[in-house]
GROMACS .gro file of C-alpha atoms in nm:
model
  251
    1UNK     CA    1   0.594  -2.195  -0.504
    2UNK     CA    2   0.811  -2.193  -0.806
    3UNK     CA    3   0.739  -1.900  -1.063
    4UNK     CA    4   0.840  -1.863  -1.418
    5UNK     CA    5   1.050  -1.560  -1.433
    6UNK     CA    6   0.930  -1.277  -1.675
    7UNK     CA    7   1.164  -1.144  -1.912
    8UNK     CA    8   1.349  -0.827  -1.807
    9UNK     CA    9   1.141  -0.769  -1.552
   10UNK     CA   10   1.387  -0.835  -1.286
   11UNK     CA   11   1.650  -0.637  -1.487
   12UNK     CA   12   1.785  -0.357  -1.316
   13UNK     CA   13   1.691  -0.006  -1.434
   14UNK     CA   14   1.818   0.328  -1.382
   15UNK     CA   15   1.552   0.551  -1.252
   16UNK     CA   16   1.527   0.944  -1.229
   17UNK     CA   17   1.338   1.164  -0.986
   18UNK     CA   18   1.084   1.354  -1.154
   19UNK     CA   19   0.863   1.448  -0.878
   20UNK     CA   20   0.889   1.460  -0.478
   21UNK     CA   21   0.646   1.604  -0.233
   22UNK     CA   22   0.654   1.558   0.159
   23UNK     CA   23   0.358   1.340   0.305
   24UNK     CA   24   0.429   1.367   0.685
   25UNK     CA   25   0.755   1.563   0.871
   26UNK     CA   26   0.915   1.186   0.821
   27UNK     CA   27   0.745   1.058   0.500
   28UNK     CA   28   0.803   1.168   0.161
   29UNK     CA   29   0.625   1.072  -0.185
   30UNK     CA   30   0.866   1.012  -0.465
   31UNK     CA   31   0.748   0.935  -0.830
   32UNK     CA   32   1.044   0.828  -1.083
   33UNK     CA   33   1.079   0.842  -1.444
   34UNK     CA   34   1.191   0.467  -1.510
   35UNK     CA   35   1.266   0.367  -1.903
   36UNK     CA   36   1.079   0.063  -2.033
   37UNK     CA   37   0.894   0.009  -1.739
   38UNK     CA   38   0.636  -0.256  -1.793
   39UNK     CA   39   0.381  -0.168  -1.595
   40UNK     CA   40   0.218  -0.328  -1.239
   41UNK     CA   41  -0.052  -0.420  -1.032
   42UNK     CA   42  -0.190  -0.251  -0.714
   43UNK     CA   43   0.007  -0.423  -0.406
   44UNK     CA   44   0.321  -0.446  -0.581
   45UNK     CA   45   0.668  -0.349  -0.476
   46UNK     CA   46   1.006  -0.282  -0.599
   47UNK     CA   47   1.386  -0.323  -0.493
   48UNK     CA   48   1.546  -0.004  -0.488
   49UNK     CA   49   1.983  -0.033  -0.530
   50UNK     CA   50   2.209   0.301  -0.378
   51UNK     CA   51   2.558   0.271  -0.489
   52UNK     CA   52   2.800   0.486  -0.332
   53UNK     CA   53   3.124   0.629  -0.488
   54UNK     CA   54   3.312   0.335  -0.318
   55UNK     CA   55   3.142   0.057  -0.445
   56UNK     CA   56   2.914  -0.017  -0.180
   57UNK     CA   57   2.598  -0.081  -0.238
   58UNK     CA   58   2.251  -0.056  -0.034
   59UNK     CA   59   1.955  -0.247  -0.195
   60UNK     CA   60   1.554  -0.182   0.013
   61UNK     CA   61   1.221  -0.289  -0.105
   62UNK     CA   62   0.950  -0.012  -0.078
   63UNK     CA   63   0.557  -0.056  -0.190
   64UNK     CA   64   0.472   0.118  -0.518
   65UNK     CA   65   0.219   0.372  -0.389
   66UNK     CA   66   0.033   0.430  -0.754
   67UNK     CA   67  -0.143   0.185  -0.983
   68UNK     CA   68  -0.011   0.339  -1.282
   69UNK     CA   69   0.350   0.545  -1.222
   70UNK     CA   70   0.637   0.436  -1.048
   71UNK     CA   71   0.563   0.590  -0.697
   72UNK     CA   72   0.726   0.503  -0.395
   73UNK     CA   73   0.609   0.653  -0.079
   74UNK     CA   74   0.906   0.586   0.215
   75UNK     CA   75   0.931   0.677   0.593
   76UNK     CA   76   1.262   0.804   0.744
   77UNK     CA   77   1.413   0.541   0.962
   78UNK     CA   78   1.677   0.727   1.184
   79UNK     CA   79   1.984   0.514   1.141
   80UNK     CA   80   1.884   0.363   0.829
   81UNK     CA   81   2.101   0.343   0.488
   82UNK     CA   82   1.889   0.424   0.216
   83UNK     CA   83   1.563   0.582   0.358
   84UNK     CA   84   1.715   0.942   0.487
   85UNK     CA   85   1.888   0.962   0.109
   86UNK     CA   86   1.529   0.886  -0.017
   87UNK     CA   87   1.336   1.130   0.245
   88UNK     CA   88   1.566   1.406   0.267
   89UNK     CA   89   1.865   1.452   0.062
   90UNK     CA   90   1.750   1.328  -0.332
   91UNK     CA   91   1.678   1.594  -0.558
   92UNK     CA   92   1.498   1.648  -0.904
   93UNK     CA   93   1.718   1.413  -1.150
   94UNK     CA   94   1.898   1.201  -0.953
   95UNK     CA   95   1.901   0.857  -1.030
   96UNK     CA   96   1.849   0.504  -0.842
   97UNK     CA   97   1.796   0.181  -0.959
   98UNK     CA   98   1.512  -0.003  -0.961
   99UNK     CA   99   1.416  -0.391  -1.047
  100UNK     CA  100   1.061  -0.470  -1.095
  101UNK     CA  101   0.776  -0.501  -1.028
  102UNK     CA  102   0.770  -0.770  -0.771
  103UNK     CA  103   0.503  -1.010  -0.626
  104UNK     CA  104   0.167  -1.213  -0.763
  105UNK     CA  105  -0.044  -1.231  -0.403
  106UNK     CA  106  -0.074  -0.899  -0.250
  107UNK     CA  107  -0.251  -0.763  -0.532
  108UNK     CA  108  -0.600  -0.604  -0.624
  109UNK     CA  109  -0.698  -0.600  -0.975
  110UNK     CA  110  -0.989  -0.434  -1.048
  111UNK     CA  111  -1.320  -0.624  -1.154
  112UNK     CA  112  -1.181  -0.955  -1.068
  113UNK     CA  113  -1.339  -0.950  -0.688
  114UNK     CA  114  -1.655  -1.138  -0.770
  115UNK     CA  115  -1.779  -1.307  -0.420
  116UNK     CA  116  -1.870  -1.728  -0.595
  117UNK     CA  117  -1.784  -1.615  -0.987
  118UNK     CA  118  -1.660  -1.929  -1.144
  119UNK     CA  119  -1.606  -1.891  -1.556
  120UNK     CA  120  -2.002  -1.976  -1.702
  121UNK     CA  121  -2.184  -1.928  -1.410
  122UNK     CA  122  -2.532  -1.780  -1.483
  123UNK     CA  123  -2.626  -1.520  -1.478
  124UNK     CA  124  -2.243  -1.364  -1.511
  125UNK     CA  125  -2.181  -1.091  -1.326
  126UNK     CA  126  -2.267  -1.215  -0.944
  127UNK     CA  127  -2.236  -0.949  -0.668
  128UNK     CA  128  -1.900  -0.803  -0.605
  129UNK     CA  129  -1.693  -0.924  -0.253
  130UNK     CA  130  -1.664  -0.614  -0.061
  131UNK     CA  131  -1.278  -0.535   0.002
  132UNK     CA  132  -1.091  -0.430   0.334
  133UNK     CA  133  -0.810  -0.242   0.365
  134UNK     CA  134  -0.654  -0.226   0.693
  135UNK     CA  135  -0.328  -0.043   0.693
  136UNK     CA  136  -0.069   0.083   0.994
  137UNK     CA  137   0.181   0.380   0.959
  138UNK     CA  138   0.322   0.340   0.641
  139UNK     CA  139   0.182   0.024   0.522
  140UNK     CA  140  -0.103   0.239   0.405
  141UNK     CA  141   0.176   0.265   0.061
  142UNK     CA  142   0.026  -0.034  -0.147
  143UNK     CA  143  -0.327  -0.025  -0.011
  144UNK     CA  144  -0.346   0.377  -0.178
  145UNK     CA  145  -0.244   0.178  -0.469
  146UNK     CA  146  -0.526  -0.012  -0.443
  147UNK     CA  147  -0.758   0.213  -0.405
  148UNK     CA  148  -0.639   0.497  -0.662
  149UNK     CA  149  -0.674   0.199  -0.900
  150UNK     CA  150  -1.045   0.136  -0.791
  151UNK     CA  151  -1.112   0.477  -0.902
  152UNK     CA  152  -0.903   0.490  -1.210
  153UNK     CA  153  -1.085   0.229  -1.349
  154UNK     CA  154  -1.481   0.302  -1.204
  155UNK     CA  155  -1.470  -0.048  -1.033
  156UNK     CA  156  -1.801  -0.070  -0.806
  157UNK     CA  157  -1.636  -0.254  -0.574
  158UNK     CA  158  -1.723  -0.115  -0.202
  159UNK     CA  159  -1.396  -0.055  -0.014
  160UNK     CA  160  -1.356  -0.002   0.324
  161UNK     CA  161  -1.032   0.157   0.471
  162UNK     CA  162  -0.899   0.130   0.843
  163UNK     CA  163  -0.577   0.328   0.893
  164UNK     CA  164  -0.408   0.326   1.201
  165UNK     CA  165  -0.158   0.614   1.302
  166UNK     CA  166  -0.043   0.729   1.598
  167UNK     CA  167  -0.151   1.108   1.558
  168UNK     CA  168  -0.290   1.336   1.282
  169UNK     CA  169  -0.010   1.458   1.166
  170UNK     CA  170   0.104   1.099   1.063
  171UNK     CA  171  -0.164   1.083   0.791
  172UNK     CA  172   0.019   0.995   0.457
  173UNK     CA  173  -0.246   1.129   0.183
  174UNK     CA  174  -0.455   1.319   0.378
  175UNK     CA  175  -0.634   1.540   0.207
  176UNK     CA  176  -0.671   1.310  -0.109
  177UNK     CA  177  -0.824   1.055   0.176
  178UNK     CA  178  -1.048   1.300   0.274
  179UNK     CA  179  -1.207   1.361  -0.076
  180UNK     CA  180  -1.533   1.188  -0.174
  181UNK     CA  181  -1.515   0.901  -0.366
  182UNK     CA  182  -1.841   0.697  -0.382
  183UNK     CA  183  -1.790   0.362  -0.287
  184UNK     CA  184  -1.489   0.397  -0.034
  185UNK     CA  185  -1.562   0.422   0.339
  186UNK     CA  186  -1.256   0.548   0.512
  187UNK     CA  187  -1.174   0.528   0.897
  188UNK     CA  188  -0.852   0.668   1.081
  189UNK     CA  189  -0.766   0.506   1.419
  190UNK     CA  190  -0.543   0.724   1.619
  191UNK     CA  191  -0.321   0.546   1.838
  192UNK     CA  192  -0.214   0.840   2.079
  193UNK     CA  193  -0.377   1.144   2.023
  194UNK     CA  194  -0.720   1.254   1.820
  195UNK     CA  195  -0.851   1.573   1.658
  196UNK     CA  196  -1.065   1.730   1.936
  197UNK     CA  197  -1.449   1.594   1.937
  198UNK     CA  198  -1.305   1.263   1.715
  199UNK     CA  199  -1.569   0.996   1.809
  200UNK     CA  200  -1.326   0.749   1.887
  201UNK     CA  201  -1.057   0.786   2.178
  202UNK     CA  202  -0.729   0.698   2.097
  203UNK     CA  203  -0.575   0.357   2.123
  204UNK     CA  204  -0.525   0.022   1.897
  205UNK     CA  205  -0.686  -0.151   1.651
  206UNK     CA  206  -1.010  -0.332   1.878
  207UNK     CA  207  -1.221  -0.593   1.741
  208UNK     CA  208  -1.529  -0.269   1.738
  209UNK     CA  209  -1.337  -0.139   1.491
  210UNK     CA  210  -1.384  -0.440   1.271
  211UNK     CA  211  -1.729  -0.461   1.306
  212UNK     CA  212  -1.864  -0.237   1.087
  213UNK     CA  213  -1.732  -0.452   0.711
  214UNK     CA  214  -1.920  -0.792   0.671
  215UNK     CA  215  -1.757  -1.095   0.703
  216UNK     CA  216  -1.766  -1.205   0.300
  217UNK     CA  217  -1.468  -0.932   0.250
  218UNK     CA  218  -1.151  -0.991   0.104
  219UNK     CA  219  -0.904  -0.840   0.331
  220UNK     CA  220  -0.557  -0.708   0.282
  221UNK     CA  221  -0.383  -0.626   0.569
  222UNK     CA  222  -0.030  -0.398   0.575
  223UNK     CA  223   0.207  -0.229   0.824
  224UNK     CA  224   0.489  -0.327   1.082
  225UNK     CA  225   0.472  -0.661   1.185
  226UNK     CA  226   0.333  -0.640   1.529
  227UNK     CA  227   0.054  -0.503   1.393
  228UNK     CA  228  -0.015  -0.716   1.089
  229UNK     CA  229  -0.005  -1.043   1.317
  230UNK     CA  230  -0.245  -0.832   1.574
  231UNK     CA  231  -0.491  -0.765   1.285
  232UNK     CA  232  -0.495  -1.108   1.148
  233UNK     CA  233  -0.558  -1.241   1.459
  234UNK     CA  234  -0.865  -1.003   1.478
  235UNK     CA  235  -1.008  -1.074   1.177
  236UNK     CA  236  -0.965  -1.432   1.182
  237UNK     CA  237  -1.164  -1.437   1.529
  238UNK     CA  238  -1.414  -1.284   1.412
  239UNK     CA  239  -1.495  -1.471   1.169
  240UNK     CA  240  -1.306  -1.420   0.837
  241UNK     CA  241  -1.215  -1.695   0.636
  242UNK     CA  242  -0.795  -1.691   0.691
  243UNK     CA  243  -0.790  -1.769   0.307
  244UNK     CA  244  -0.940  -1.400   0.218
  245UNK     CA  245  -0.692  -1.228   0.416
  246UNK     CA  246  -0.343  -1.122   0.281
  247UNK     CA  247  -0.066  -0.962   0.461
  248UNK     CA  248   0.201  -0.761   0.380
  249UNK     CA  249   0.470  -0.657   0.691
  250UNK     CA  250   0.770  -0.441   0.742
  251UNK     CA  251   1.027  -0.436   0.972
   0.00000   0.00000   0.00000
């Protein structure tokens, strides 16, 4: 589908480091200082340009992890380009470019999720359409974006979260995931190995898992590919309507 282009938006822009912190031994959280940055939506994503001394250049496209900074939150690949510089080796000041933000689809914005609203309806404000998030490894990226903006802005809407990692020390946000926040329901699937006395053993996503979010949810799904087609294919036989679930995959 053709799409107007917005004004400087895919400009390129240089882009400082301002904060880092580590989310897993191969995951780190980065959050830039970017000049005139107009601003996104929960889901979106950015290119992100290397150029080396030579010349050559390394362009990747990583989920902004934040509704409102310029967070990127990448996994080490082991004989990637860009993603080592971005994990282990760039410090406090160092710049990158960026062009941004990118795509309309995978998005959440807040109070717009109203299950049968059409403009003049009465009475106005009909029930809200409960949202799932169902994220794998690293695809959990725009889905936090999502739901920090959910809080950010007291949206009612209730959210429930199914992340999927192989063990516990894979957890990106952890102990921000683990704080209460009325409204969100949050479930970790381990793939290989569970905290001791964890009610469920581990292995894949199962269709059990799905069970416990209604069928009238708006789903957003987001991870490695494998995985996203496996979770479509889940929801959609279970009964979800295919046109209220949106995927984003990697890799």
């Amino acid at each position: 589908m053709a799409r107007a282009a917005v004004p400087g938006r895919l400009a390129w822009r240089v882009a400082r480091l301002a904060e880092a912190r580590r989310e897993t031994e191969t995951a780190r959280t980065l959050v830039f200082d970017v000049p005139d940055w107009p601003g996104q939506t929960a889901g979106q994503h950015v290119d992100l340009r290397l150029t080396a001394d030579d010349g050559y250049t390394a362009q990747r496209s990583y989920s902004l992890s934040a509704p409102d900074r310029v967070e990127l939150t990448v996994q080490r690949i082991a004989d990637g380009e860009v993603s080592p510089y971005l994990t282990d080796v760039i410090g406090l000041g160092d710049p990158v470019e960026l062009r941004g933000p990118v795509g309309g689809w995978f998005v959440w914005r807040p109070g717009t999720e109203r299950a049968g609203f059409v403009w003049g309806d009465d009475p106005p404000h009909p029930p809200v359409r409960p949202v799932l998030l169902v994220a794998g490894g690293s695809g959990i990226a725009p889905l936090m974006a999502m739901i920090r903006a959910r809080r950010r802005s007291g949206d009612g809407t209730p959210f429930t979260l199914l992340y999927s990692v192989r063990t516990p020390s894979d957890v990106y946000f952890a102990d921000e995931l683990r704080r209460p926040d009325d409204g969100l329901n949050v479930a970790l699937l381990y793939t290989r190995e569970a905290p001791d006395g964890w009610p469920r053993p581990p292995g894949r996503l199962a269709p059990a898992d799905l069970a416990r979010v209604g069928l009238d949810s708006d789903c957003f799904v987001c991870g490695p590919t494998g995985f996203v087609e496996a979770a479509a294919d889940l929801l959609v036989a279970r009964g979800h309507d295919p046109r209220r679930i949106k995927t984003e995959r990697f890799g």
